[in-house]
Amino acid sequence: MSGSAAVWWQSGTVYQIYPRSFQDTDGDGVGDLRGIAARLDYLAWLGVDAIWISPFYRSPMADFGYDVADYCAVDPLFGSLEDFDALISEAHRRRLRVILDFVPNHSSIEHPWFAESRASRTNPKRDWYIWRDPGPGGGPPNNWLSNFGGPAWTRDPATGQYYYHAFLPEQPDLNWRNPEVRAAMHDALRFWLERGVDGFRVDVIWHLIKDEGFRDNPRNSDFQSDQAGINRFHQVHSCDQPEVLDVIAGMRAVLRAYGERVLIGEIYLPIERLVTYYGPGLTGADLPFNFQLIQTPWRADAVAALVAEYEAALPEGGWPNWVLGNHDQPRIAARVGEAQARIAAMLLLTLRGTPTLYYGDEIGLGHVPVPPERAQDPWGRNEPGHGRDPERTPMQWEDGPNAGFTAGTPWLPLSADAERRNVDAMRDDSRSILTLYRRLLSLRRDHAALSIGHWRSLSLPADFAAELFGFERFIGDETLRILLNFGNREWGVPLEGGGTWTILLSTCPGRAGDRAEGSLRLGPDEGVVLQAVGR
Ligand code: NOJ
């Protein structure tokens, strides 16, 4: 930040809650809004600033809430509007912001708008969705595929036309080229803004506008058979169209009328495309979600190159953000292992930009195997191997039945080590990953250098590069230095520029307060935050 005050979504941290899996209070095995309210004290204790709640709107749950049948209602599975109002006021009382998941690209097939739209070719809402005549051979209108496997077009016998769905056939895409759709969706945003929500995470925002001519996507000659079918084609015409920036600016304007509310956009695109979603003159998403850490190989040199590339690509004034995991991606601990999950935590919470934590990562939840007979995710059923159930398993709170998640039968299994991998068992253990997350969050709050300071990489000797990543965060007269060991060897790291440094925090307990001059011994899988002494 160059002198100007940071707003809450820049200096703060976001915690994602997958509501089905956080806390159940009515014994049906699925989490609910009252459950989230019951755990707000935990979140305040942990030290996050905002919660983003995945969808809880009325839905037939074909894609677990990402198929919305009423944008202005709470599904009874999760509770009621009264429960939501109570949740938001309790969250605000604890100075926790509340971000909702907004799913504008598609509705549920059961949304009354779609019922009208499919009724006839002349229905006033026909153009609210994307209808096309069959292609020349009588099949789908073009070669676009569904992200969940199979064609993205389904023929509706009532009128003989096909409708487009980027995801399940139960999730028809809305037509955002139609101003009536925009107006109706803006009203839905206002409905929640009036209830006090602090912002939205907008689902698949780069999908909202499709090529006007519906041209075929080009074939991907690098397609590998273990990839999801959607990768057979480059998605150049089915999403990421220039007109989408105008749509996003429209949503952002609705939010800004309510003050400092945040618009986070879900975007899976390479860095050079991702940063365009800040929009011309920063009229786009406040935070175009940056998933690059999820997609980059877990090596110090690869991560260092990524951070430098992203920092360099940001537009003037564009605020960065970082993510290690979410409900669609394998858990970070499953990907990098338990020891490196601690390095990942330190990286996430010391980089420049808003971090988003995924529930359960703070207790080091890893891959929880889900037996085929308990599989839930429709994508995994369509395309085996791509199911997202293992990263959606219940939060583990205590050593008791179902780890305190539910008094009923949990909708997905718990991890086999739930009796020791839970909040109660870890909260007072100075060596636990939960303690590490809490200390990192507190450090970030206490040091403006970490929350809003500048970033610069440290140059380390070339033979360290594959295993060590070092950078500085600084603001005013404070400089912090972060050194992360991505490997399992010990290193003596020269401290560039000399001076004396104190260890503020290490991923290995017991080193805080130690001083180093000239060089620092960095243990295997160790990360440290250092503070310059007397400078
Ligand atoms: C992205 C969401 O994160 C994912 O869970 C969902 O299945 C798709 N969008 C479709 O809404």
XYZ file of C-alpha atoms and ligand atoms in Angstrom:
546
model
C 0.000 0.000 0.000
C 1.542 3.279 -0.899
C 0.407 5.306 2.074
C -3.359 4.991 1.492
C -5.453 3.227 4.139
C -6.339 -0.375 3.421
C -9.936 -1.536 3.399
C -11.030 -4.583 5.397
C -10.908 -7.036 2.508
C -7.325 -6.044 1.777
C -5.892 -6.238 5.286
C -8.080 -9.126 6.453
C -8.267 -12.863 5.894
C -11.189 -14.865 4.534
C -12.259 -18.309 5.795
C -14.356 -20.483 3.509
C -17.139 -22.542 5.061
C -18.732 -25.368 3.116
C -22.005 -25.287 5.067
C -22.922 -28.951 4.569
C -19.768 -29.904 6.424
C -19.140 -27.350 9.143
C -21.556 -28.033 12.002
C -24.876 -29.834 12.108
C -27.355 -28.831 14.802
C -30.495 -30.771 13.837
C -29.076 -34.272 13.529
C -29.702 -34.793 9.803
C -25.988 -35.313 9.121
C -25.693 -32.102 7.093
C -24.369 -28.823 8.487
C -26.627 -25.779 8.810
C -26.676 -22.029 9.471
C -27.270 -22.454 13.194
C -24.204 -24.670 13.229
C -22.112 -21.897 11.709
C -23.483 -19.452 14.297
C -22.530 -21.882 17.052
C -18.930 -21.865 15.843
C -18.411 -18.129 15.460
C -16.500 -17.948 18.734
C -14.060 -20.469 17.345
C -13.546 -18.379 14.210
C -13.006 -15.236 16.252
C -10.522 -17.149 18.442
C -8.733 -18.426 15.339
C -8.355 -14.849 14.168
C -9.936 -14.660 10.719
C -11.743 -11.514 9.586
C -14.435 -12.758 7.222
C -16.325 -15.919 6.411
C -17.390 -16.903 2.915
C -20.247 -19.375 3.032
C -20.785 -21.664 0.024
C -24.418 -21.633 -1.230
C -27.297 -22.252 1.156
C -30.084 -20.999 -1.166
C -33.170 -23.030 -1.970
C -31.968 -25.821 -4.225
C -32.731 -29.384 -5.292
C -29.013 -29.990 -4.532
C -28.078 -31.614 -7.832
C -24.714 -29.870 -7.357
C -25.066 -29.330 -3.603
C -26.460 -25.829 -3.774
C -24.651 -24.578 -6.884
C -28.025 -25.137 -8.573
C -30.209 -22.379 -7.174
C -34.000 -22.562 -7.367
C -34.602 -19.300 -5.498
C -31.868 -16.677 -5.132
C -33.644 -15.024 -2.216
C -34.453 -17.969 0.036
C -32.611 -20.264 2.417
C -32.992 -23.969 1.732
C -34.797 -25.652 4.651
C -31.901 -28.107 4.867
C -29.762 -25.213 6.107
C -32.389 -23.327 8.105
C -34.397 -20.172 7.474
C -33.981 -16.503 6.681
C -34.376 -15.824 10.397
C -31.416 -18.121 11.042
C -29.442 -16.194 8.456
C -30.338 -12.846 10.019
C -29.281 -14.161 13.424
C -26.028 -15.493 11.959
C -25.074 -12.221 10.338
C -25.817 -10.171 13.407
C -23.853 -12.559 15.639
C -20.969 -12.516 13.161
C -20.934 -8.739 13.025
C -21.036 -8.556 16.811
C -17.726 -10.440 16.719
C -16.381 -8.188 13.969
C -16.541 -11.023 11.459
C -17.650 -10.057 7.946
C -19.970 -12.317 5.984
C -19.459 -13.053 2.297
C -22.051 -15.043 0.365
C -21.577 -17.278 -2.622
C -23.485 -15.874 -5.586
C -24.204 -18.274 -8.459
C -25.282 -16.135 -11.420
C -24.035 -18.197 -14.371
C -26.727 -20.831 -14.075
C -29.826 -21.522 -12.044
C -31.380 -24.823 -11.115
C -33.541 -26.487 -13.724
C -36.228 -26.118 -11.038
C -36.031 -22.333 -10.914
C -39.427 -20.855 -11.927
C -37.598 -18.738 -14.528
C -36.463 -21.881 -16.332
C -39.913 -23.455 -16.061
C -41.246 -20.417 -17.916
C -38.365 -20.291 -20.351
C -38.766 -23.868 -21.483
C -42.564 -23.638 -21.772
C -42.580 -22.298 -25.338
C -40.387 -20.558 -27.892
C -42.405 -17.400 -27.406
C -42.447 -17.278 -23.628
C -41.288 -13.835 -22.383
C -38.511 -15.569 -20.422
C -37.384 -17.735 -23.365
C -34.343 -15.527 -23.873
C -33.389 -15.623 -20.174
C -31.593 -18.885 -20.936
C -29.538 -20.021 -23.914
C -31.632 -21.866 -26.487
C -30.381 -22.929 -29.918
C -31.656 -24.998 -32.805
C -30.005 -28.378 -33.388
C -26.785 -28.419 -35.388
C -26.777 -29.265 -39.121
C -26.812 -33.043 -38.474
C -29.608 -32.729 -35.937
C -27.284 -33.024 -32.931
C -26.045 -30.376 -30.457
C -25.613 -26.830 -31.827
C -21.804 -26.893 -31.411
C -18.969 -28.880 -29.828
C -19.029 -27.274 -26.384
C -18.664 -29.733 -23.518
C -19.929 -29.737 -19.955
C -17.366 -29.208 -17.204
C -18.862 -32.255 -15.518
C -18.568 -34.582 -18.535
C -20.590 -35.077 -21.712
C -22.087 -32.455 -24.015
C -23.020 -29.015 -22.717
C -26.290 -29.053 -24.644
C -29.477 -30.894 -23.766
C -32.439 -31.138 -26.134
C -35.754 -30.203 -24.613
C -38.540 -32.210 -26.254
C -41.159 -29.529 -25.509
C -39.788 -27.187 -28.169
C -37.142 -29.267 -29.980
C -34.389 -26.798 -29.138
C -31.256 -27.366 -27.078
C -30.373 -25.428 -23.923
C -26.798 -24.794 -22.848
C -25.370 -25.861 -19.490
C -21.688 -25.423 -18.693
C -22.177 -27.862 -15.794
C -24.971 -30.400 -15.166
C -28.121 -30.555 -17.338
C -29.841 -29.577 -14.056
C -27.905 -26.258 -14.172
C -29.051 -24.338 -17.279
C -26.945 -21.250 -18.060
C -28.645 -17.883 -17.799
C -28.287 -15.459 -20.681
C -26.364 -12.481 -19.293
C -26.629 -10.677 -22.634
C -30.267 -10.103 -21.724
C -30.705 -6.885 -19.662
C -33.724 -8.353 -17.851
C -31.526 -11.127 -16.480
C -28.982 -8.582 -15.286
C -31.672 -6.539 -13.564
C -33.193 -9.590 -11.853
C -29.795 -10.718 -10.614
C -28.916 -7.250 -9.381
C -32.129 -7.351 -7.363
C -31.008 -10.632 -5.824
C -27.703 -9.015 -4.843
C -29.573 -6.105 -3.278
C -31.805 -8.498 -1.329
C -28.737 -9.808 0.542
C -26.931 -6.480 0.708
C -29.980 -5.053 2.477
C -29.639 -7.862 5.012
C -26.108 -6.694 5.716
C -23.829 -9.037 3.789
C -20.313 -7.716 3.267
C -19.707 -9.094 -0.183
C -19.986 -11.958 -2.621
C -17.805 -14.653 -4.051
C -19.178 -14.945 -7.567
C -19.258 -18.458 -8.968
C -17.537 -19.074 -12.355
C -17.585 -15.382 -13.163
C -15.493 -15.849 -16.314
C -18.264 -18.001 -17.761
C -21.011 -15.404 -17.698
C -20.741 -14.346 -21.342
C -20.329 -16.786 -24.224
C -19.278 -16.166 -27.808
C -22.133 -14.415 -29.583
C -21.699 -16.608 -32.668
C -21.421 -19.864 -30.672
C -18.327 -20.917 -32.606
C -16.860 -24.371 -31.961
C -14.016 -24.515 -29.454
C -10.668 -25.562 -30.978
C -9.340 -29.039 -30.230
C -6.586 -29.400 -27.602
C -3.833 -31.540 -29.093
C -2.174 -31.947 -25.664
C -5.201 -33.623 -24.126
C -4.272 -36.481 -21.771
C -6.704 -39.295 -21.077
C -6.480 -38.810 -17.296
C -7.787 -35.246 -17.661
C -11.462 -34.352 -17.373
C -13.234 -34.523 -20.749
C -13.740 -30.740 -20.898
C -10.003 -30.448 -21.641
C -10.437 -32.058 -25.077
C -11.062 -28.510 -26.305
C -9.618 -25.116 -25.459
C -12.451 -23.159 -23.857
C -11.869 -20.043 -25.915
C -15.410 -19.412 -27.145
C -17.516 -20.823 -24.299
C -16.094 -18.448 -21.670
C -13.675 -15.540 -20.984
C -15.294 -13.147 -23.479
C -14.416 -9.425 -23.386
C -18.028 -8.342 -22.746
C -17.944 -10.061 -19.355
C -16.028 -7.126 -17.885
C -19.016 -4.894 -18.412
C -21.244 -7.409 -16.622
C -18.852 -7.513 -13.679
C -18.663 -3.712 -13.545
C -22.472 -3.720 -13.323
C -22.434 -6.036 -10.307
C -19.627 -4.099 -8.674
C -21.616 -0.884 -9.026
C -24.540 -2.519 -7.204
C -22.207 -3.478 -4.343
C -20.505 -0.087 -4.157
C -23.826 1.638 -3.584
C -23.685 -0.088 -0.187
C -20.160 1.027 0.750
C -17.073 -1.127 1.074
C -18.482 -4.498 0.057
C -16.205 -6.940 -1.689
C -16.648 -8.728 -4.992
C -14.504 -11.844 -5.332
C -14.593 -13.596 -8.704
C -13.994 -17.302 -9.174
C -11.684 -17.505 -12.198
C -9.558 -20.399 -13.407
C -7.384 -18.750 -16.064
C -3.659 -18.210 -16.620
C -2.167 -15.154 -14.892
C -2.179 -12.888 -17.945
C -5.922 -13.452 -18.452
C -6.752 -13.525 -14.737
C -5.463 -10.018 -14.088
C -7.712 -8.544 -16.788
C -10.617 -9.271 -14.409
C -9.614 -6.307 -12.251
C -11.300 -4.525 -15.132
C -10.464 -1.305 -16.946
C -9.722 1.357 -14.317
C -10.269 -1.287 -11.614
C -14.007 -1.476 -12.313
C -13.989 -5.274 -12.213
C -13.635 -7.829 -9.431
C -11.948 -6.500 -6.282
C -10.297 -9.878 -5.927
C -10.140 -12.117 -8.987
C -9.440 -15.376 -7.143
C -5.840 -16.406 -7.651
C -5.644 -20.212 -7.707
C -2.083 -20.360 -8.991
C -0.671 -21.898 -5.794
C -3.028 -24.820 -6.300
C -1.860 -25.356 -9.854
C 1.894 -24.810 -9.502
C 4.254 -27.709 -8.670
C 5.210 -27.610 -4.990
C 8.859 -26.611 -5.426
C 10.546 -23.488 -4.084
C 11.764 -22.323 -7.491
C 8.372 -22.838 -9.141
C 6.526 -21.023 -6.364
C 9.089 -18.189 -6.290
C 8.725 -17.728 -10.056
C 4.950 -17.761 -9.768
C 4.848 -15.120 -7.020
C 7.187 -12.853 -8.990
C 5.167 -13.304 -12.177
C 1.856 -12.585 -10.441
C 3.206 -9.534 -8.601
C 4.556 -8.165 -11.887
C 1.309 -8.806 -13.770
C -0.993 -7.001 -11.321
C -2.441 -3.766 -12.640
C -1.632 -0.526 -10.819
C -3.723 -0.525 -7.634
C -4.955 -4.109 -8.126
C -4.904 -5.915 -4.783
C -3.440 -9.454 -4.802
C -4.928 -12.562 -3.180
C -3.896 -16.167 -2.568
C -5.686 -19.474 -2.110
C -4.398 -22.947 -1.154
C -7.593 -24.927 -1.469
C -11.350 -24.958 -1.726
C -14.276 -27.346 -2.051
C -13.308 -28.207 -5.646
C -9.625 -29.003 -5.126
C -7.661 -31.725 -3.337
C -6.723 -30.658 0.198
C -3.353 -28.943 0.513
C -2.196 -31.464 3.160
C -3.102 -34.294 0.784
C -1.106 -32.695 -2.010
C 2.074 -31.637 -0.221
C 2.076 -33.829 2.917
C 1.754 -33.001 6.583
C 5.175 -31.386 7.059
C 4.887 -29.139 4.015
C 1.298 -28.193 4.898
C 2.906 -26.054 7.615
C 5.120 -24.328 5.052
C 2.040 -23.792 2.898
C 0.264 -22.152 5.860
C 3.171 -19.801 6.432
C 3.392 -18.983 2.741
C -0.334 -18.260 2.434
C -0.332 -15.989 5.467
C 2.844 -14.065 4.687
C 2.478 -13.341 0.972
C 1.192 -9.926 -0.065
C -2.539 -10.031 -0.615
C -5.755 -11.311 0.913
C -5.500 -14.978 1.930
C -8.489 -17.314 1.782
C -8.329 -20.295 4.141
C -10.403 -23.382 3.524
C -12.154 -24.849 6.589
C -10.328 -27.895 7.933
C -6.955 -26.939 6.493
C -6.173 -25.382 9.864
C -6.358 -28.840 11.462
C -4.392 -30.361 8.595
C -7.249 -32.393 7.145
C -5.887 -34.482 4.312
C -7.409 -36.792 1.746
C -10.354 -38.534 3.388
C -11.186 -41.640 1.372
C -14.855 -41.915 0.452
C -15.996 -45.450 -0.419
C -17.850 -45.680 -3.755
C -21.160 -46.499 -2.051
C -20.961 -43.200 -0.122
C -19.917 -41.061 -3.109
C -21.958 -37.879 -3.407
C -20.411 -35.547 -5.976
C -22.203 -35.720 -9.360
C -18.975 -34.903 -11.212
C -17.278 -37.942 -9.668
C -20.213 -40.091 -10.720
C -20.016 -38.827 -14.327
C -16.241 -38.876 -14.535
C -14.697 -41.297 -12.033
C -11.526 -39.942 -10.462
C -12.710 -36.339 -10.546
C -15.024 -36.464 -7.524
C -14.664 -33.691 -4.952
C -16.005 -35.559 -1.909
C -12.591 -36.067 -0.220
C -12.145 -32.318 0.260
C -15.692 -31.778 1.517
C -15.719 -34.049 4.578
C -17.020 -32.786 7.934
C -15.070 -30.447 10.175
C -13.683 -32.245 13.214
C -14.269 -30.500 16.516
C -13.701 -32.938 19.360
C -12.946 -36.504 20.342
C -16.521 -37.762 20.491
C -19.168 -39.264 18.220
C -18.595 -37.941 14.692
C -16.006 -35.543 16.096
C -18.822 -33.294 17.308
C -20.003 -32.548 13.766
C -23.399 -34.231 14.023
C -25.520 -36.317 16.341
C -26.785 -38.148 13.248
C -25.015 -39.919 10.407
C -22.582 -37.552 8.655
C -23.265 -37.117 4.940
C -19.582 -37.863 4.238
C -17.138 -39.834 6.403
C -14.683 -38.299 8.852
C -10.961 -38.873 8.662
C -9.679 -42.059 10.302
C -7.624 -40.021 12.790
C -10.551 -37.806 13.871
C -10.065 -38.627 17.540
C -6.755 -36.777 17.555
C -7.169 -34.528 14.506
C -9.766 -32.183 15.911
C -9.986 -28.654 17.273
C -10.211 -29.659 20.941
C -7.182 -31.907 20.780
C -5.099 -29.350 18.924
C -6.029 -25.976 20.349
C -3.710 -26.094 23.365
C -0.952 -28.101 21.706
C 1.909 -25.740 20.875
C 3.100 -28.096 18.121
C -0.221 -28.453 16.291
C -0.901 -26.998 12.876
C -3.944 -25.283 14.411
C -1.657 -23.391 16.800
C 0.576 -22.478 13.876
C -2.378 -21.098 11.882
C -3.554 -19.109 14.890
C -0.107 -17.639 15.510
C 0.283 -16.744 11.851
C -3.100 -15.023 11.834
C -2.221 -13.111 14.961
C 1.167 -12.114 13.545
C -0.539 -10.879 10.417
C -2.884 -8.753 12.490
C -0.075 -7.342 14.606
C 2.294 -6.455 11.764
C 1.184 -4.082 9.057
C 4.236 -5.218 7.071
C 2.487 -8.588 6.682
C -1.080 -7.466 6.145
C -0.581 -4.466 3.883
C 3.178 -4.055 3.408
C 5.210 -4.277 0.229
C 6.829 -7.448 -1.080
C 10.197 -8.159 -2.574
C 11.915 -11.448 -3.221
C 15.275 -12.271 -1.676
C 18.031 -13.552 -3.846
C 19.417 -16.759 -2.371
C 22.456 -18.634 -3.684
C 21.589 -20.626 -6.828
C 22.116 -24.039 -5.230
C 19.360 -23.235 -2.700
C 16.817 -22.310 -5.315
C 14.974 -25.593 -5.728
C 14.334 -25.884 -2.000
C 14.290 -22.417 -0.442
C 12.077 -19.442 -1.062
C 12.795 -16.172 0.689
C 11.122 -12.792 0.556
C 10.673 -9.611 2.530
C 7.576 -7.730 3.620
C 8.096 -4.142 4.645
C 6.287 -0.942 5.450
C 7.462 2.248 7.157
C 10.465 1.287 9.257
C 9.443 -2.327 9.710
C 10.991 -5.143 7.660
C 10.114 -8.809 8.050
C 11.898 -11.585 6.256
C 10.310 -14.937 5.446
C 12.393 -18.023 4.668
C 10.657 -21.233 3.648
C 12.267 -24.632 3.248
C 10.328 -26.673 0.689
C 12.667 -29.629 1.190
C 13.680 -31.962 3.985
C 17.352 -30.993 4.253
C 18.844 -28.536 6.691
C 20.418 -25.365 5.301
C 22.645 -22.592 6.614
C 21.063 -19.592 4.940
C 23.187 -16.448 4.538
C 21.274 -13.388 5.704
C 21.545 -10.920 2.813
C 22.562 -7.417 3.855
C 23.835 -8.439 7.291
C 22.306 -7.225 10.534
C 20.767 -9.090 13.407
C 17.424 -10.850 13.077
C 14.990 -12.312 15.620
C 12.769 -15.285 14.892
C 9.208 -14.058 15.403
C 7.688 -17.386 14.431
C 8.923 -20.729 13.162
C 6.903 -23.654 11.840
C 9.076 -25.703 14.199
C 8.041 -24.895 17.766
C 10.540 -23.606 20.294
C 12.609 -21.273 18.131
C 10.684 -18.031 18.572
C 12.888 -15.362 20.120
C 16.159 -16.893 18.835
C 18.517 -14.425 17.188
C 20.605 -14.861 14.059
C 23.470 -12.845 12.627
C 25.198 -13.504 9.312
C 23.350 -16.742 8.639
C 20.437 -18.762 9.906
C 20.116 -22.508 10.321
C 16.876 -23.557 8.679
C 15.742 -27.070 9.569
C 14.053 -29.571 7.252
C 10.525 -28.445 6.325
C 11.027 -25.327 8.386
C 9.751 -21.852 7.699
C 10.529 -18.738 9.706
C 9.395 -15.149 9.972
C 12.325 -12.933 10.997
C 12.303 -9.379 12.245
C 15.212 -7.020 11.786
C 16.632 -5.918 15.131
C 17.375 -2.243 15.628
C 16.712 -1.110 12.075
C -17.759 -23.668 -9.187
C -18.060 -24.183 -7.821
O -16.997 -23.869 -6.959
C -18.305 -25.665 -7.957
O -18.376 -26.310 -6.706
C -19.561 -25.858 -8.751
O -19.770 -27.235 -8.956
C -19.453 -25.147 -10.106
N -18.936 -23.826 -9.997
C -20.794 -25.029 -10.747
O -21.544 -24.052 -10.073
